[in-house]
mmCIF file of C-alpha atoms in Angstrom:
data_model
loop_
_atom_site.group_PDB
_atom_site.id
_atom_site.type_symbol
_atom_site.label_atom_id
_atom_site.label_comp_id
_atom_site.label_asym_id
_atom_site.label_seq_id
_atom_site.Cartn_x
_atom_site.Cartn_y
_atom_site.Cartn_z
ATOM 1 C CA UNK A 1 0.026 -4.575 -20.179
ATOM 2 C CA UNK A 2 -1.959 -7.033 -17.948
ATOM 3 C CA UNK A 3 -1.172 -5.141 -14.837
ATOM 4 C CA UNK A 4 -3.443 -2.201 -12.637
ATOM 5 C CA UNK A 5 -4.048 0.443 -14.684
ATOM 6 C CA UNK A 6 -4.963 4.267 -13.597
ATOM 7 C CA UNK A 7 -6.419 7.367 -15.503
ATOM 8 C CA UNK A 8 -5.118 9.887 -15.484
ATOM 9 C CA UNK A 9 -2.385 9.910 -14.249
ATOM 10 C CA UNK A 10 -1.787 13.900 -13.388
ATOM 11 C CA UNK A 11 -4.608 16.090 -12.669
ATOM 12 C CA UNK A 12 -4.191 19.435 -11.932
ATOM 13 C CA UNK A 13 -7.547 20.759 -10.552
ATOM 14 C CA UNK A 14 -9.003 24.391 -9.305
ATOM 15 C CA UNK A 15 -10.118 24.021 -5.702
ATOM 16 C CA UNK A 16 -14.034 23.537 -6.072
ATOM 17 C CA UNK A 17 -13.666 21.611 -9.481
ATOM 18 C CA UNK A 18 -14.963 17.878 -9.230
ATOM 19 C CA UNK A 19 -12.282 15.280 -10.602
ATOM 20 C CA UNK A 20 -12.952 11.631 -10.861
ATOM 21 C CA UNK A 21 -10.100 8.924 -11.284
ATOM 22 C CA UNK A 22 -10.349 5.514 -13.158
ATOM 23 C CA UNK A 23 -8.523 2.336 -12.527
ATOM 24 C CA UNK A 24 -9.060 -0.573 -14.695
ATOM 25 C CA UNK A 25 -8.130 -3.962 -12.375
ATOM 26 C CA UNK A 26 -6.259 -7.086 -13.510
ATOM 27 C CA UNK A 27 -8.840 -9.028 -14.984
ATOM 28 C CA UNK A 28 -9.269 -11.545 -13.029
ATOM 29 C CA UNK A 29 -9.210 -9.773 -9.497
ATOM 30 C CA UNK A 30 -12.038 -9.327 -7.427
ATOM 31 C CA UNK A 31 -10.873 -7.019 -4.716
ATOM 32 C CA UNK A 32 -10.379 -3.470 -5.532
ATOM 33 C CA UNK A 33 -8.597 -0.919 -3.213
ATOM 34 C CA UNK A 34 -8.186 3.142 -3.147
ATOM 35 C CA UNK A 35 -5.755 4.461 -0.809
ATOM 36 C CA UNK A 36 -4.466 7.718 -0.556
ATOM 37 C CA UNK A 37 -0.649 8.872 0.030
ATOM 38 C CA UNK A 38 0.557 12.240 0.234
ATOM 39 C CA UNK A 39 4.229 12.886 0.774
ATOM 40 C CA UNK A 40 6.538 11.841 3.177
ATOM 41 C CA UNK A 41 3.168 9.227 4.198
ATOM 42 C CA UNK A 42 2.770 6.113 3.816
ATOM 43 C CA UNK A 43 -0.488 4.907 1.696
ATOM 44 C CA UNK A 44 -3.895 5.215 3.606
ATOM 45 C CA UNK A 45 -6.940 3.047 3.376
ATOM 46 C CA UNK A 46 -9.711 5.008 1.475
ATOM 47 C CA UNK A 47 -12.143 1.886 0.516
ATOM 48 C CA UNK A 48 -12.068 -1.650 -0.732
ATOM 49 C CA UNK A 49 -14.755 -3.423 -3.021
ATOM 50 C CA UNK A 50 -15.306 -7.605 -3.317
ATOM 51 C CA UNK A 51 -16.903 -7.271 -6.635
ATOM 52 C CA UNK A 52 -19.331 -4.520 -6.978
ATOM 53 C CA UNK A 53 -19.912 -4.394 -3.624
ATOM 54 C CA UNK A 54 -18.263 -1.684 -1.076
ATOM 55 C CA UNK A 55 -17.659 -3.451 2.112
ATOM 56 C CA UNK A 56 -15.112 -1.255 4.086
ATOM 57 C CA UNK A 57 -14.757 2.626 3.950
ATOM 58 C CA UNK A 58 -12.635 4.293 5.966
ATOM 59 C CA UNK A 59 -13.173 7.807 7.636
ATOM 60 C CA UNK A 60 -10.771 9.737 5.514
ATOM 61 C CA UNK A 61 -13.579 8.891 2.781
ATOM 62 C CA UNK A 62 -15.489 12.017 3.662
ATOM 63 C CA UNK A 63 -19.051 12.674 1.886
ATOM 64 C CA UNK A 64 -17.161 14.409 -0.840
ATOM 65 C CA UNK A 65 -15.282 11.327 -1.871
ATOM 66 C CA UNK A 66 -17.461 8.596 -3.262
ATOM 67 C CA UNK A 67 -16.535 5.464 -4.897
ATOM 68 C CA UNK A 68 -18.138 2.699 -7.836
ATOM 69 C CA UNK A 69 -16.985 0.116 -9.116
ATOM 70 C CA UNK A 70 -20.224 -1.155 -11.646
ATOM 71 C CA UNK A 71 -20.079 -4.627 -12.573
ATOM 72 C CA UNK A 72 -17.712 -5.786 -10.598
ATOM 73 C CA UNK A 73 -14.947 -4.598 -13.176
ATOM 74 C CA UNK A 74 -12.979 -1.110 -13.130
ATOM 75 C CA UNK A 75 -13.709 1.286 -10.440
ATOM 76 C CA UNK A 76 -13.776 5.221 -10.066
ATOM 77 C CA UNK A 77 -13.307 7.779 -7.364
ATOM 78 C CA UNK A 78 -14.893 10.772 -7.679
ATOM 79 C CA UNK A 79 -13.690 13.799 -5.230
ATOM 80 C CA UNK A 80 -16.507 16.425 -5.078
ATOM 81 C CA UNK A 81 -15.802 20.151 -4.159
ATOM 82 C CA UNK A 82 -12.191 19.381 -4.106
ATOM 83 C CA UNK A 83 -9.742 21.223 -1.783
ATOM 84 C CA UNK A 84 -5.882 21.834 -1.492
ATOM 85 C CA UNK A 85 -5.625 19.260 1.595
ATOM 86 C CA UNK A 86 -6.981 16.536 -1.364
ATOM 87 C CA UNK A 87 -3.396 16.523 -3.057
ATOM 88 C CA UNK A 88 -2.285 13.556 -2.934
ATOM 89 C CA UNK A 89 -1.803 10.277 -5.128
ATOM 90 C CA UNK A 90 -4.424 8.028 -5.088
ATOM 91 C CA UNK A 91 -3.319 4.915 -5.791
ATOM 92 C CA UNK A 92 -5.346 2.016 -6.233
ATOM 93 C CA UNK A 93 -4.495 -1.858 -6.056
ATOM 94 C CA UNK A 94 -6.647 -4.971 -6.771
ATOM 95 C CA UNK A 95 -5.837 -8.799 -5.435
ATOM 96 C CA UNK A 96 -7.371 -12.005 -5.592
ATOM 97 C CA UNK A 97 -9.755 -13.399 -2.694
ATOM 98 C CA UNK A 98 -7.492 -15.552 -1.042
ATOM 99 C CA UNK A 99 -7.443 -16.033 2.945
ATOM 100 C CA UNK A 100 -4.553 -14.077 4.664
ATOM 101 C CA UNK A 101 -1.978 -12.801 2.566
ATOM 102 C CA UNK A 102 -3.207 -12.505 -0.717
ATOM 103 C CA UNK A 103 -0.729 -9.852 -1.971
ATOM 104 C CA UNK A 104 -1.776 -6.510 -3.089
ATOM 105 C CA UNK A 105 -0.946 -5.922 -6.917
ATOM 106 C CA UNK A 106 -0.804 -1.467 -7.328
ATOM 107 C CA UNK A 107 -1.419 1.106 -10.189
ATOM 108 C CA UNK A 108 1.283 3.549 -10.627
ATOM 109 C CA UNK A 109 -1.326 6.232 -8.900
ATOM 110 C CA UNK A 110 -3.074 9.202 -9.962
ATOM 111 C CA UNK A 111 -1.560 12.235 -8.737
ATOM 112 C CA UNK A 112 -3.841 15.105 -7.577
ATOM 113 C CA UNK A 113 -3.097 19.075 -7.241
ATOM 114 C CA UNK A 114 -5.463 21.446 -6.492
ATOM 115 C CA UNK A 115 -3.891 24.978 -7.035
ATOM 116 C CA UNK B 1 -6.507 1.499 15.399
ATOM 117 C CA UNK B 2 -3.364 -1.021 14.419
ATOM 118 C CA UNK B 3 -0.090 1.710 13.981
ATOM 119 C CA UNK B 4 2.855 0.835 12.286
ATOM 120 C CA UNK B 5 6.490 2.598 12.576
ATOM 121 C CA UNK B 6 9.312 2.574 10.827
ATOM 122 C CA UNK B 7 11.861 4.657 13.131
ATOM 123 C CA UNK B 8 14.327 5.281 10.189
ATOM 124 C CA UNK B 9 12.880 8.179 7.683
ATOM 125 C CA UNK B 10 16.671 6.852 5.520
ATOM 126 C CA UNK B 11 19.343 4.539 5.129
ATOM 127 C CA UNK B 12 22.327 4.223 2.936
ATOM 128 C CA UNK B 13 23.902 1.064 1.643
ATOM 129 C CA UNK B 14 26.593 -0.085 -0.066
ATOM 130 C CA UNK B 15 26.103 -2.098 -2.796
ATOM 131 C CA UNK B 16 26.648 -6.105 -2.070
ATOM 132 C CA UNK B 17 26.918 -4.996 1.703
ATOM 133 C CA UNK B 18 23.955 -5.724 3.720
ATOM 134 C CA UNK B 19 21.112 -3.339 5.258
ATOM 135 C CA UNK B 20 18.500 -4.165 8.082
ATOM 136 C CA UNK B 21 15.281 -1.737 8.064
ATOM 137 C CA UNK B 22 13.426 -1.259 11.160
ATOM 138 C CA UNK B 23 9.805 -1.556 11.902
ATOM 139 C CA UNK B 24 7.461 -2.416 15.119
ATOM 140 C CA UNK B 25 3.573 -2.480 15.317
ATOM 141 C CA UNK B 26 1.075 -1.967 17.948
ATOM 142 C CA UNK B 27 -2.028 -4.295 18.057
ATOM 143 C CA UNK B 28 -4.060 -6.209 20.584
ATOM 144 C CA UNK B 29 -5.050 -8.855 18.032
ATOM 145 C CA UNK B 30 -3.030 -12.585 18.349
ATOM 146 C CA UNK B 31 -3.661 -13.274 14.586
ATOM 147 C CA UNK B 32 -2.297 -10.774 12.001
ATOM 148 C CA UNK B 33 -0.237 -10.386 8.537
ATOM 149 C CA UNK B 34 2.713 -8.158 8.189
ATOM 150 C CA UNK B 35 4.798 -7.097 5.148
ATOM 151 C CA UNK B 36 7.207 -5.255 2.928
ATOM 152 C CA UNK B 37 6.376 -3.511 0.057
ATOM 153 C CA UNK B 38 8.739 -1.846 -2.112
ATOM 154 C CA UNK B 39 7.837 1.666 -4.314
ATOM 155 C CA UNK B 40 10.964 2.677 -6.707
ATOM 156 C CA UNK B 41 10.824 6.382 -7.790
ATOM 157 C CA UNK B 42 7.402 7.161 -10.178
ATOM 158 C CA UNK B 43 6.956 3.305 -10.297
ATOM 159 C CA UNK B 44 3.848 1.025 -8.527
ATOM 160 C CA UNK B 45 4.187 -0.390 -5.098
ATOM 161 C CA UNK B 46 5.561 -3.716 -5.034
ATOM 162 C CA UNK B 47 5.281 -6.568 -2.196
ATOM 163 C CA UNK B 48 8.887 -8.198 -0.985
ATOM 164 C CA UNK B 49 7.944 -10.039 1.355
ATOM 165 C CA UNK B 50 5.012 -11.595 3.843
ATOM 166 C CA UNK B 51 4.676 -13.086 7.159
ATOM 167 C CA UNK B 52 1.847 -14.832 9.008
ATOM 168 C CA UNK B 53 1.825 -13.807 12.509
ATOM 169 C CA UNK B 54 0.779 -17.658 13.571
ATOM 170 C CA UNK B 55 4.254 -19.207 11.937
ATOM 171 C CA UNK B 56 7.245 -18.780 13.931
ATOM 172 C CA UNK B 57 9.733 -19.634 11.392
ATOM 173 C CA UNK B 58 10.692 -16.087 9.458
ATOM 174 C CA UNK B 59 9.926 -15.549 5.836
ATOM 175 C CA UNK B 60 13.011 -15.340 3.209
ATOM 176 C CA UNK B 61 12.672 -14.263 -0.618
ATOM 177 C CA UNK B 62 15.688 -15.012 -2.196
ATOM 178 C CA UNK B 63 18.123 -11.754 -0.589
ATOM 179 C CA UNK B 64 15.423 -10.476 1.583
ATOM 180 C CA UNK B 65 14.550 -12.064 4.790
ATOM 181 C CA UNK B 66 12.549 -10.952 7.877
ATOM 182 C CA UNK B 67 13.399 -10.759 11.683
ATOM 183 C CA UNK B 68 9.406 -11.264 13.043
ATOM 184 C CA UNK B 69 9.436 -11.226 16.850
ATOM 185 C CA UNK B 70 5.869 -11.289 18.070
ATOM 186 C CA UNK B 71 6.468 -10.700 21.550
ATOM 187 C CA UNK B 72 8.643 -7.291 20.839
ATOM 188 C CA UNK B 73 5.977 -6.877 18.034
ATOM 189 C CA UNK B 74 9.182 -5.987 15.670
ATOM 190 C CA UNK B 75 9.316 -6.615 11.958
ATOM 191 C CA UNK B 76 12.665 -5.917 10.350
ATOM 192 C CA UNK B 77 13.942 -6.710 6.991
ATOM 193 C CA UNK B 78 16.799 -7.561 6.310
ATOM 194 C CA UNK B 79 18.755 -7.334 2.577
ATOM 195 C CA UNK B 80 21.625 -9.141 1.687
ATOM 196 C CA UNK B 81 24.304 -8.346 -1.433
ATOM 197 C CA UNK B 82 22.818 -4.977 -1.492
ATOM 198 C CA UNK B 83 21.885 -3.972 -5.807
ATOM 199 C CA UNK B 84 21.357 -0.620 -7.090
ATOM 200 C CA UNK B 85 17.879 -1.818 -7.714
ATOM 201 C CA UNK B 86 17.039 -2.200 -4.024
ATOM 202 C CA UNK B 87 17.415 1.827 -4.091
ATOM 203 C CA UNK B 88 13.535 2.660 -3.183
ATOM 204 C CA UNK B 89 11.131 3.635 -0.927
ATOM 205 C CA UNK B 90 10.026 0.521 1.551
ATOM 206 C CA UNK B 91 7.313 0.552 3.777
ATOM 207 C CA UNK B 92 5.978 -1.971 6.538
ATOM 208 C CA UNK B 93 2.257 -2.892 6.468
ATOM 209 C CA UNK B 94 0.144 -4.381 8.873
ATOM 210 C CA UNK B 95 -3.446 -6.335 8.073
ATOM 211 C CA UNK B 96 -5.340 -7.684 11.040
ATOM 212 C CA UNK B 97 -6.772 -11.226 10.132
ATOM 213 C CA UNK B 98 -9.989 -10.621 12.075
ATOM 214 C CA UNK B 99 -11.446 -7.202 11.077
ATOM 215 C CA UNK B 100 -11.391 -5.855 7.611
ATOM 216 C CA UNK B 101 -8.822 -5.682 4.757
ATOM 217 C CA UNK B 102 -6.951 -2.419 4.995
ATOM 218 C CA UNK B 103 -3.284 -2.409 5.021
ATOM 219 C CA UNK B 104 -1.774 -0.228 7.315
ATOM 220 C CA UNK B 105 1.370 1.435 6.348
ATOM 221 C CA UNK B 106 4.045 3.075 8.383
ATOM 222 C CA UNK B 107 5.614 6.368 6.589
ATOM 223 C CA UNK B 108 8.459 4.490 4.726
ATOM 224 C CA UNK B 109 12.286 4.304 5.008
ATOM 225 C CA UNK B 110 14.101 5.587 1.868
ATOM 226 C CA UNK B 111 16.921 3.194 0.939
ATOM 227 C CA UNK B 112 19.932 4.633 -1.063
ATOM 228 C CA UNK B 113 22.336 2.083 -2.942
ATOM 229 C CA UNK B 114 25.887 3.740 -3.323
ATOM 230 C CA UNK B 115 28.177 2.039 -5.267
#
């Protein structure tokens, strides 16, 4: 499968607990997104990495959210402390720098509960 | 903050008929991106179809085809010969061309396929 990949899939968390999500890009994208989509939403913009580098958070990434992606490669998100407002999917996508509309390719999400 | 919304939370279609969904945008910016992405039930987000704000002549994909009126700031997709496949969540995204790379979604329109 040569497509976005996320891990796990289904977490289902105590509130406080610390859960961190994995998604393994196609290999030869450079861009890396998180957004976040609870229901009846559509997706919001968490973060986006060119590489290794983070250039644009958004404020929904509060200080308990923090984001990697080492090497360039796959990336994590890490929610610290979580709470019940965190459930949500987190869904992240990865593209190719092209100008304008490079399209987004997506993972099929990691969902989050926190009982 | 660019907002997108789609005004219809559902529509039904019958299959090989055709369906128009709805979707306007506020911005301030000349020079923008807009799509369509498609999620199916439990599957990844996938795009449909993209428009440049600068060309005036409306994007087609095969059954799917845009209405992009810049003035009205009104991006509507159309779908001809309805398929049972179409059935899916669809969602209208904005990207300004100028300041950063987040997609902004509106909350979706949930297209059912009846046969």
């Amino acid at each position: 499968d040569t497509g976005v990949s996320q891990n796990p899939r289904h977490k289902i968390t105590k509130r406080g607990q610390n859960v961190t999500f994995r998604c393994d890009p196609i290999s030869e994208h450079n861009r890396l997104y998180w957004y976040r989509q609870t229901l009846g939403q559509g997706p919001e913009f968490l973060t986006y990495f060119q590489n290794e580098a983070q250039l644009e958070k958004s404020r929904l990434l509060s200080d308990r959210f923090s984001a990697e992606r080492p090497k360039g490669s796959f990336s994590t998100l890490e929610i610290q402390r979580t709470e019940q407002g965190d459930s949500a999917m987190y869904l992240c996508a990865s593209s190719l720098r092209t100008a304008g509309t490079g399209e987004l390719f997506f993972g099929e999400g990691s969902r989050l509960t926190v009982l | 903050a660019q907002t997108v919304t789609q005004s219809q939370p559902e529509m039904s279609v019958q299959e090989a008929e055709t369906v128009t969904l709805s979707c306007t945008y506020d911005t301030s910016e000349s020079d923008y991106y807009l799509f369509w992405y498609k999620q199916p039930p439990s599957r990844q987000m996938i795009l449909v179809i993209r428009q440049e704000a600068y060309k005036q002549q409306n994007a087609t994909e095969n059954r799917f085809s845009v209405n992009f009126q810049k003035a009205a700031k009104s991006f509507s997709l159309k779908i001809s010969d309805s398929q049972l496949g179409d059935a899916a969540m669809y969602f209208c995204a904005y990207r300004s061309a100028v300041a950063g790379y987040a997609l902004n979604f509106g909350k979706g329109t949930s297209l059912l396929v009846t046969p």
